[in-house]
Tab-separated table of C-alpha atoms in Angstrom:
chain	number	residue	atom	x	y	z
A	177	UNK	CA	89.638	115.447	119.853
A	178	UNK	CA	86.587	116.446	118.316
A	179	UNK	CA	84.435	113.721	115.851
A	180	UNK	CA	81.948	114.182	112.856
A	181	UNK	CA	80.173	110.873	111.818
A	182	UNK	CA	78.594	110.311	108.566
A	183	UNK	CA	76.697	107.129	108.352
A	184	UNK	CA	75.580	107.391	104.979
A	185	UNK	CA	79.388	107.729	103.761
A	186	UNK	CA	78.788	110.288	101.230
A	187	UNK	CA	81.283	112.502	99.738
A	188	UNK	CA	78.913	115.621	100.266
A	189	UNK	CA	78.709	115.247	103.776
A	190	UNK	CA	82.729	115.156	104.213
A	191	UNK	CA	83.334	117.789	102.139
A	192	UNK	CA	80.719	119.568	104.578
A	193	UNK	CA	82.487	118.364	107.476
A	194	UNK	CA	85.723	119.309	106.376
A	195	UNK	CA	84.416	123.066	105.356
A	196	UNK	CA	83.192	123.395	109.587
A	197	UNK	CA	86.539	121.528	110.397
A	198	UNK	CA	88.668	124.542	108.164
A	199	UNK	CA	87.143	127.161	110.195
A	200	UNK	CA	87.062	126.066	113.855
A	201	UNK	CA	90.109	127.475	115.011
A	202	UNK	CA	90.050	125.012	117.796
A	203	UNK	CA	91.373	122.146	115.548
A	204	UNK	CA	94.833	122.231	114.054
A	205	UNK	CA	94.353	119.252	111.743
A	206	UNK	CA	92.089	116.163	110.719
A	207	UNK	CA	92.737	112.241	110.556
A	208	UNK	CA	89.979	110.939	108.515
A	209	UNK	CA	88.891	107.299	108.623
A	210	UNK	CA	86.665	106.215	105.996
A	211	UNK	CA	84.574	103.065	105.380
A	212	UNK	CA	85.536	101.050	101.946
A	213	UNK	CA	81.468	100.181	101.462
A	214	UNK	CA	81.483	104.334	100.455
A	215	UNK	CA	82.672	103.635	97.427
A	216	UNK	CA	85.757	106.592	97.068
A	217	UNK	CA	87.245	107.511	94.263
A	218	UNK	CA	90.096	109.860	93.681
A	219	UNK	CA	88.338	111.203	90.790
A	220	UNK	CA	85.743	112.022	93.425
A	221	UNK	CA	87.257	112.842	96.415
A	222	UNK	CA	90.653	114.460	95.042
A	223	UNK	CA	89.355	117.601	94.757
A	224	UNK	CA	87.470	117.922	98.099
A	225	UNK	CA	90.500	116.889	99.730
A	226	UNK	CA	92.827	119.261	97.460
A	227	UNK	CA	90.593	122.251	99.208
A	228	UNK	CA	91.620	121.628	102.628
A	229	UNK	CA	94.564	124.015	104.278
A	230	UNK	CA	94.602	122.232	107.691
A	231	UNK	CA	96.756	119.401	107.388
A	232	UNK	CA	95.288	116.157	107.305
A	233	UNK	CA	95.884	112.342	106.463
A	234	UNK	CA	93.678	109.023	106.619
A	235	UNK	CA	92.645	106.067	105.208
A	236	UNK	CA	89.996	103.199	104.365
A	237	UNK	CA	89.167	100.493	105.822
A	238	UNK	CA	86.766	97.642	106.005
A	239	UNK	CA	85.007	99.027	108.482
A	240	UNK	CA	85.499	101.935	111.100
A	241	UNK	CA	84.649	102.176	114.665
A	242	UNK	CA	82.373	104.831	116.434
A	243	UNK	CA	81.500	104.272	120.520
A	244	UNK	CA	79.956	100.744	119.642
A	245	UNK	CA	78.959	100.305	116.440
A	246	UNK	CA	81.067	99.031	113.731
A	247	UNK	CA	80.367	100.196	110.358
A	248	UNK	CA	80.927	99.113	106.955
A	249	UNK	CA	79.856	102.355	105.127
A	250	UNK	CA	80.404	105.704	107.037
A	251	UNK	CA	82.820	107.840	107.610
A	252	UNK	CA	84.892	109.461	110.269
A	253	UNK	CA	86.556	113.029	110.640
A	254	UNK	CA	88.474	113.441	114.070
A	255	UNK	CA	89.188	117.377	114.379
A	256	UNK	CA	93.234	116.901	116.358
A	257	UNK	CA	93.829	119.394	119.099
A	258	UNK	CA	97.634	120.149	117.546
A	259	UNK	CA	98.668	120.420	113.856
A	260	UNK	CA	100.052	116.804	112.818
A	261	UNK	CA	103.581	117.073	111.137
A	262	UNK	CA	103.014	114.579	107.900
A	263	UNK	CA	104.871	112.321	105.719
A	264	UNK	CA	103.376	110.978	102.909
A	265	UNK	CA	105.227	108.003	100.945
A	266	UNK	CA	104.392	106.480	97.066
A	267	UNK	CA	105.060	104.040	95.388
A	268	UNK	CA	105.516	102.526	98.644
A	269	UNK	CA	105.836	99.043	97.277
A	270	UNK	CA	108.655	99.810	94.913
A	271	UNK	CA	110.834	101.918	96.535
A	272	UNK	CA	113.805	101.424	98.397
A	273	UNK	CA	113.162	103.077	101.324
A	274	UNK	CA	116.136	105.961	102.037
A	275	UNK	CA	117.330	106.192	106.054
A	276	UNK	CA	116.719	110.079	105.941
A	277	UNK	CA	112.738	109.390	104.849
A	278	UNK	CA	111.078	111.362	107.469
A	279	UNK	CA	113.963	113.381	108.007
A	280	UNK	CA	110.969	116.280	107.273
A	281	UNK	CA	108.998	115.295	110.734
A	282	UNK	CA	111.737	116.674	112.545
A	283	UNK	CA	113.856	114.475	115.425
A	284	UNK	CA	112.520	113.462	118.532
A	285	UNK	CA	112.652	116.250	121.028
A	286	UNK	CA	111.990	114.845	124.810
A	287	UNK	CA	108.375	115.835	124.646
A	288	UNK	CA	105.987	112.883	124.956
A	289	UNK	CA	104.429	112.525	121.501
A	290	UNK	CA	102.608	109.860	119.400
A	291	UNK	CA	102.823	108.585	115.682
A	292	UNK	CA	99.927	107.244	113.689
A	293	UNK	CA	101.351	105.231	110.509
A	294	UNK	CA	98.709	103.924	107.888
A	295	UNK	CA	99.487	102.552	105.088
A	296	UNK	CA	98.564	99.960	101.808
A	297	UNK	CA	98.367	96.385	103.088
A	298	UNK	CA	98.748	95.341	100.058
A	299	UNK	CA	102.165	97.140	99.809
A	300	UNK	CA	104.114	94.014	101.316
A	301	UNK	CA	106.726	97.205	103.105
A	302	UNK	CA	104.783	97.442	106.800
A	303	UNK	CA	108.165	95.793	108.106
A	304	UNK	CA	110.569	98.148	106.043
A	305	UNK	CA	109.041	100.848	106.998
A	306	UNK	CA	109.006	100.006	110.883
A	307	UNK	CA	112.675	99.664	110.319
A	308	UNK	CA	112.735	103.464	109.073
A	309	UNK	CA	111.031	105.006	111.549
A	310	UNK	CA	112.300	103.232	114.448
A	311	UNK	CA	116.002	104.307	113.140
A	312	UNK	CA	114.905	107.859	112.842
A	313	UNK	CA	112.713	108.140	116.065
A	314	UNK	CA	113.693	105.342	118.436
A	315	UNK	CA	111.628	104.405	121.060
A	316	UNK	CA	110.748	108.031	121.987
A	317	UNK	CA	107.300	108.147	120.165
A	318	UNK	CA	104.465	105.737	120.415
A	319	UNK	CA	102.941	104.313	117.574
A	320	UNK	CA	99.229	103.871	116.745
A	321	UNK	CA	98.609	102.362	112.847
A	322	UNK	CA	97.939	99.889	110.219
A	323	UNK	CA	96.846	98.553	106.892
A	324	UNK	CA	94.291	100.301	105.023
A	325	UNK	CA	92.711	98.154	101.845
A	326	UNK	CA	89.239	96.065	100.543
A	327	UNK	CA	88.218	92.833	101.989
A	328	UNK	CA	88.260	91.892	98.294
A	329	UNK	CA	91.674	91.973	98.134
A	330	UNK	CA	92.714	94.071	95.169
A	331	UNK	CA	94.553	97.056	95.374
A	332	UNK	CA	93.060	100.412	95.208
A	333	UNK	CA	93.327	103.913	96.596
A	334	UNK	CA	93.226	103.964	100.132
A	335	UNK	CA	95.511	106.251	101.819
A	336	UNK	CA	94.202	110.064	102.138
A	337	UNK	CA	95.666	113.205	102.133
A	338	UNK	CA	96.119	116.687	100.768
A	339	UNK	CA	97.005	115.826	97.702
A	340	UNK	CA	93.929	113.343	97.539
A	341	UNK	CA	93.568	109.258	97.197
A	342	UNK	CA	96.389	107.188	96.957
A	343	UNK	CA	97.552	103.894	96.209
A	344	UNK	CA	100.349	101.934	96.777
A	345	UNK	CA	101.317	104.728	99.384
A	346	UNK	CA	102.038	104.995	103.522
A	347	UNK	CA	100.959	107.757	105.793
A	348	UNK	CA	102.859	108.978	108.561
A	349	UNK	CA	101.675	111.462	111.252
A	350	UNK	CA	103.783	113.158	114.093
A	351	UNK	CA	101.346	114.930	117.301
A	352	UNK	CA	103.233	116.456	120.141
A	353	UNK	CA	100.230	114.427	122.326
A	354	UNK	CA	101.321	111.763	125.128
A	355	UNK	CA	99.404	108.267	124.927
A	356	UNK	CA	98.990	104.762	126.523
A	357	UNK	CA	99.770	102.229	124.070
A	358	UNK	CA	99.175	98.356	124.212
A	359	UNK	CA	98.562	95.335	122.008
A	360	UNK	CA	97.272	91.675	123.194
A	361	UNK	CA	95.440	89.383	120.582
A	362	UNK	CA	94.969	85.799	122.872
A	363	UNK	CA	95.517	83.559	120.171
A	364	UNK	CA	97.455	80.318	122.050
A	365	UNK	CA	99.393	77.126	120.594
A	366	UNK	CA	98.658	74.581	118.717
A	367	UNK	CA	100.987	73.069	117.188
A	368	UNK	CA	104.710	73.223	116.734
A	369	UNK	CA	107.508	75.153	117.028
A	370	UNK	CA	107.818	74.999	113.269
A	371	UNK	CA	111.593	76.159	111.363
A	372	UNK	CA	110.468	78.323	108.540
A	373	UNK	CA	113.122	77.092	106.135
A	374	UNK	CA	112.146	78.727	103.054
A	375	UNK	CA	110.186	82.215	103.114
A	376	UNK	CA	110.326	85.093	100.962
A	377	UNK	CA	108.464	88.007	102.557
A	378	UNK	CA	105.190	87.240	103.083
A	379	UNK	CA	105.073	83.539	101.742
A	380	UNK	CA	106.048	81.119	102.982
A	381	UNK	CA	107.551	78.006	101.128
A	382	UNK	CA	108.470	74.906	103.658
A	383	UNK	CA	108.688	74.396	107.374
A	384	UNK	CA	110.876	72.284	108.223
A	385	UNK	CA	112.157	71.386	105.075
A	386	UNK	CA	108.588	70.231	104.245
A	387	UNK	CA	105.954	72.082	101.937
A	388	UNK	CA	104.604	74.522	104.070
A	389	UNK	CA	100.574	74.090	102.648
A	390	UNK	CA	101.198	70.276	103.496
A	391	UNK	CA	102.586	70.825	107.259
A	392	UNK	CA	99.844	73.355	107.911
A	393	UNK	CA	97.422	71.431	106.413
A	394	UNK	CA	97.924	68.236	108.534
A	395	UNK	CA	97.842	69.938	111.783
A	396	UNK	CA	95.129	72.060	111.265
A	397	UNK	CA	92.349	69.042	109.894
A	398	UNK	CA	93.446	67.072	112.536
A	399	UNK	CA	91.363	69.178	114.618
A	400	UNK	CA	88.403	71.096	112.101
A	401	UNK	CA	88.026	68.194	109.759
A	402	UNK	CA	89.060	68.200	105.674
A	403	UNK	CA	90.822	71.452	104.808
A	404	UNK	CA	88.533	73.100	101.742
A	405	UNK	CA	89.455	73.813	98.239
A	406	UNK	CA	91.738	76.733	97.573
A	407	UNK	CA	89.321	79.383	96.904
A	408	UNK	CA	87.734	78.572	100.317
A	409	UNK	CA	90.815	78.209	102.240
A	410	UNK	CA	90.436	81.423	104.125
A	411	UNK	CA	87.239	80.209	105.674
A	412	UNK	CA	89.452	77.723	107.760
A	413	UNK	CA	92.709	79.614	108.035
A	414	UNK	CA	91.168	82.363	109.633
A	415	UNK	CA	90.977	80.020	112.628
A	416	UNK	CA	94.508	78.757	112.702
A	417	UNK	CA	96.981	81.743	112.192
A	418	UNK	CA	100.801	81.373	112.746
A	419	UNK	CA	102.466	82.489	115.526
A	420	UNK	CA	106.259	84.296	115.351
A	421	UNK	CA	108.047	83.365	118.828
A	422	UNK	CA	109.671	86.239	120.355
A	423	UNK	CA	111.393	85.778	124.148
A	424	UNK	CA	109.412	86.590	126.755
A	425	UNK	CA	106.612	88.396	125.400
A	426	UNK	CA	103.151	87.652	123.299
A	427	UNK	CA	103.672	86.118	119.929
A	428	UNK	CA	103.380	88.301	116.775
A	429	UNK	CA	100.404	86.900	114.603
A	430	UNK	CA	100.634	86.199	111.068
A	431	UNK	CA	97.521	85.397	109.064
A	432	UNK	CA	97.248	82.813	106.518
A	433	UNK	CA	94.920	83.934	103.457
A	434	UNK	CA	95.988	82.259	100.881
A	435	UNK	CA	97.426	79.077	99.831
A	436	UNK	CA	99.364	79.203	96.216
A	437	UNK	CA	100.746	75.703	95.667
A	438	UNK	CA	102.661	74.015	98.610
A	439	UNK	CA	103.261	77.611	99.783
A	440	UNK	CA	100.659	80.073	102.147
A	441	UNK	CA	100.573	83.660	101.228
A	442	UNK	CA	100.079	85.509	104.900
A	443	UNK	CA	99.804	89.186	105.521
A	444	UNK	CA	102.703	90.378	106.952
A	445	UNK	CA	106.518	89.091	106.577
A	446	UNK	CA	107.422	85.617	107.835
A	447	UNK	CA	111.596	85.658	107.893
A	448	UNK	CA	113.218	82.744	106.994
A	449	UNK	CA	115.069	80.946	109.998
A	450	UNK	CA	112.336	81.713	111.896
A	451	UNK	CA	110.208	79.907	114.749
A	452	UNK	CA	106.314	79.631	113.900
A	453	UNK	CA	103.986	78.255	116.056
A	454	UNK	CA	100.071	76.983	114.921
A	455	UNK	CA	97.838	78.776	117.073
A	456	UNK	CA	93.842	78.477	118.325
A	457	UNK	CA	91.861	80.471	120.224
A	458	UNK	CA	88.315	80.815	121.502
A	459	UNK	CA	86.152	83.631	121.486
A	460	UNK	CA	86.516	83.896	125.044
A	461	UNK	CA	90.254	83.859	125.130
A	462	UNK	CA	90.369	86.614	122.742
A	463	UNK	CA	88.094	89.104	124.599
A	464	UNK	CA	90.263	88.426	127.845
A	465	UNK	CA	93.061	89.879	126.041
A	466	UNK	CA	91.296	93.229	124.244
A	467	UNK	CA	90.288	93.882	128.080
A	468	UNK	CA	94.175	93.366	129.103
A	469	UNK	CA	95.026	95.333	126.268
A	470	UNK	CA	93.193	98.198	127.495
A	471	UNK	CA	94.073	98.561	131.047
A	472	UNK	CA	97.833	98.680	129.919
A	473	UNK	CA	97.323	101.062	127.642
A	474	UNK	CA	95.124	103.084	130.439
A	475	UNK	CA	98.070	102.428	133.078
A	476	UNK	CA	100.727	103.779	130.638
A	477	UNK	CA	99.074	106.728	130.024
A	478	UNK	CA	98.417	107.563	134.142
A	479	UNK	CA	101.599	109.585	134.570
A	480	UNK	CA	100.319	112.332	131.839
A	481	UNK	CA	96.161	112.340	132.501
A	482	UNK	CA	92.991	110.340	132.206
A	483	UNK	CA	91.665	108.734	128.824
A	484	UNK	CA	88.847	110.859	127.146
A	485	UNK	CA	89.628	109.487	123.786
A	486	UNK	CA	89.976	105.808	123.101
A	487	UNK	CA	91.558	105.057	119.438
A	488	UNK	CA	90.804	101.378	118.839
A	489	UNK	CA	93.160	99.127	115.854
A	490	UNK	CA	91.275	96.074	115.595
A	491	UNK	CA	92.071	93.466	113.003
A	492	UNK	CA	89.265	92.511	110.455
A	493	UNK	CA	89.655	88.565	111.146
A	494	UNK	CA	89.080	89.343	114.904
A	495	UNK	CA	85.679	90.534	113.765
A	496	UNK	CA	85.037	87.814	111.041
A	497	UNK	CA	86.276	85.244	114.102
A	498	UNK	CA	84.213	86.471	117.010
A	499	UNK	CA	80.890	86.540	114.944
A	500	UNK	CA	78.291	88.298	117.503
A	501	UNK	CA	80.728	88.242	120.211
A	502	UNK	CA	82.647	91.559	118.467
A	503	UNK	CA	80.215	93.660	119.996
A	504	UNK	CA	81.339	92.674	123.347
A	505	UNK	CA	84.746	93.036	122.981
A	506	UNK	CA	83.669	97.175	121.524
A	507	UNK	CA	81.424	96.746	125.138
A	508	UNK	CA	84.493	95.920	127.071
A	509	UNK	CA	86.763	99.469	125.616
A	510	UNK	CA	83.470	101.405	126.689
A	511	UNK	CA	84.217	103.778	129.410
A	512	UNK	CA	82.087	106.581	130.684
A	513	UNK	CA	83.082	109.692	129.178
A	514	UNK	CA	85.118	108.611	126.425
A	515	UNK	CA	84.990	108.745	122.805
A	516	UNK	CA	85.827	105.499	121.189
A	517	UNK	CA	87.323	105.440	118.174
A	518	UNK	CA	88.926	103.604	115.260
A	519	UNK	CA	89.267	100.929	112.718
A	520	UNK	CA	89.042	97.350	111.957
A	521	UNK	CA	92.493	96.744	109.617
A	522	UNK	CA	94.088	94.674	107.530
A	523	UNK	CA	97.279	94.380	110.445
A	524	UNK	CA	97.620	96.564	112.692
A	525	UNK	CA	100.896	98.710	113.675
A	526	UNK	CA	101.595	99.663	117.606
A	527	UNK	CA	105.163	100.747	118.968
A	528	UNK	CA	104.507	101.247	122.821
A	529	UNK	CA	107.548	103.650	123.693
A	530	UNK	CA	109.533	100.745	125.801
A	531	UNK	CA	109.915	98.183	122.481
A	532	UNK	CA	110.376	97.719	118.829
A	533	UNK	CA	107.145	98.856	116.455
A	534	UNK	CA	105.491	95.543	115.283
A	535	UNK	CA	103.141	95.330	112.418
A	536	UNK	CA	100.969	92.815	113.765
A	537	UNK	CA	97.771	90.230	112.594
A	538	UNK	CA	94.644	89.508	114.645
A	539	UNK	CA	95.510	91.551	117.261
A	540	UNK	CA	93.329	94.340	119.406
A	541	UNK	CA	95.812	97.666	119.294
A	542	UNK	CA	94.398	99.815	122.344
A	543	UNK	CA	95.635	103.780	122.113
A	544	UNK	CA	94.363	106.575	125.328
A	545	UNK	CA	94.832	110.184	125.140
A	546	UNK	CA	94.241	112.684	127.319
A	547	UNK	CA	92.378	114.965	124.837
């Protein structure tokens, strides 16, 4: 993969990029990670995007990743070695998502190959979506993604591709290139297990049979004091996530943001029936697991070559969580000659080729390729 960094995040300098990217012959197509802090408009950045043959797809985030610096304005442009087969998705939120969907990226044909999925967080259809492309591909692609968006949390354009900026919208990307794929966040338990009897999506309403923002609530000041007002609930929550039990492996994360009533708003689906856990971690547990998460991902990729490019999901509240320790988790993926990249998201998608894709919170997704 080739890279072009902009750290000034200006629209000039990507139409620029993307003029030298249109006439190397040595890339096939472009994934293009931008920072929110730029400021992009479709009114803007529609027609620069319109202009480009090569296919190409991407998002924004809160911040993007580039060897070991996180930035919060900049902008990335990775030049991809094959032409991506694309689907792009609207209305994303309100649609009921058809089983033949990406019918259009072909079926899977033996070949090892990887997926990258971004799409709206503030869709509320990560898990629907999951559902589609796991029926269509099964297990035989891996699957590097997750949710594009503001920190301020209002909707806005944020997926890219030919046809410009879009809202309310998924991305999905097909590359006939093998990876190593892994996901570990090191968040551990609290509190509970915890029946989530009431839940509609991505709120939930009681735990066992109790108002959900009162059982939360009790466990979590037992430990950091007097829970804050409403509008400052986040600064607390982002401490004490949930934790979906799953047999025998890591649970999934679900984040907390918001607290509407005796309910808790999270990002991501919490099904009803469902066993939560209250998690904790330290900063020290959580880097133990980013480093875990990359030597599986560098072990499953050993049977088809050796890393040069490292493609790094992290999750925005990791960041916010760890403080000054973030940069040593980005100092633990650093390996001598190769190119980190990425994204810190708002969840993060990873499908490893041997299980079902999870859209996951607060978790370090690790992706290896070979070139």
């Amino acid at each position: 993969m080739v890279t072009f960094l902009d750290k000034a995040g200006s629209a000039e300098a990507l139409a620029q990029f993307l003029a030298s990217a249109q006439s190397d012959p040595n890339i096939a197509g472009l994934m293009i990670l931008a920072a929110d802090g730029n400021g992009f408009a479709p009114e803007v950045l529609d027609p620069i995007l319109q202009q480009v043959t090569k296919p190409l797809f991407g998002a924004i985030f809160p911040a993007i990743i580039h060897g070991g610096q996180t930035l919060t304005i900049g902008t990335l442009v990775i030049g991809l070695p094959v032409a991506p087969r694309i689907v792009t998705i609207r209305e994303l939120s309100r649609l009921a998502l058809p089983r033949d969907l990406l019918e259009e990226l072909g079926e899977p044909n033996g070949a090892p190959g990887t997926a990258f999925m971004w799409l709206d967080s503030f869709s509320q259809a990560a898990d629907a979506l999951l559902d589609v492309f796991y029926n269509h591909f099964g297990p035989a692609l891996r699957l590097l993604g997750g949710g594009a968006g503001s920190l301020d949390m209002r909707q806005k354009p944020c997926i890219i591709s030919n046809a410009g900026l879009l809202d309310d919208a998924a991305v999905i990307a097909v590359l006939d290139l093998p990876s190593g794929i892994a996901a570990r966040h090191g968040w551990v338990k609290l509190a509970g297990p915890y029946h989530v009897t009431e839940s509609e999506k991505n709120v939930i309403h009681s735990l066992n049979w109790r108002p959900a923002a009162t059982v939360y609530s009790a466990v979590v000041s037992s430990v950091a004091g007097e829970m804050p007002p409403p509008d400052r609930f986040y600064e607390v929550s982002r401490n004490f996530p949930f934790g979906l039990q799953r047999y025998g492996v890591e649970r999934i994360v679900r984040d907390p943001f918001l607290v509407d009533g005796n309910s808790l708003i999270c990002v991501g689906d919490v099904p009803q029936s469902s066993l939560v856990d209250i998690l904790t971690g330290s900063k020290e547990s959580l880097l133990v697991a980013a480093d875990e998460a990359l030597m599986i991902a560098e072990s499953r990729l050993a049977a088809h070559g050796r890393a040069t490019t490292l493609f790094l999901v992290d999750c925005v509240s990791r960041m916010l969580f760890l403080d000054d320790h973030f940069a040593g988790e980005l100092a633990l993926m650093n390996m001598p000659g190769v190119e980190m990249v990425g994204a810190l998201t708002l969840g993060e998608i990873a499908g490893t080729g041997r299980d079902y894709p999870v859209f996951y919170n607060k978790t370090a997704v690790v992706g290896v390729f070979d070139r």
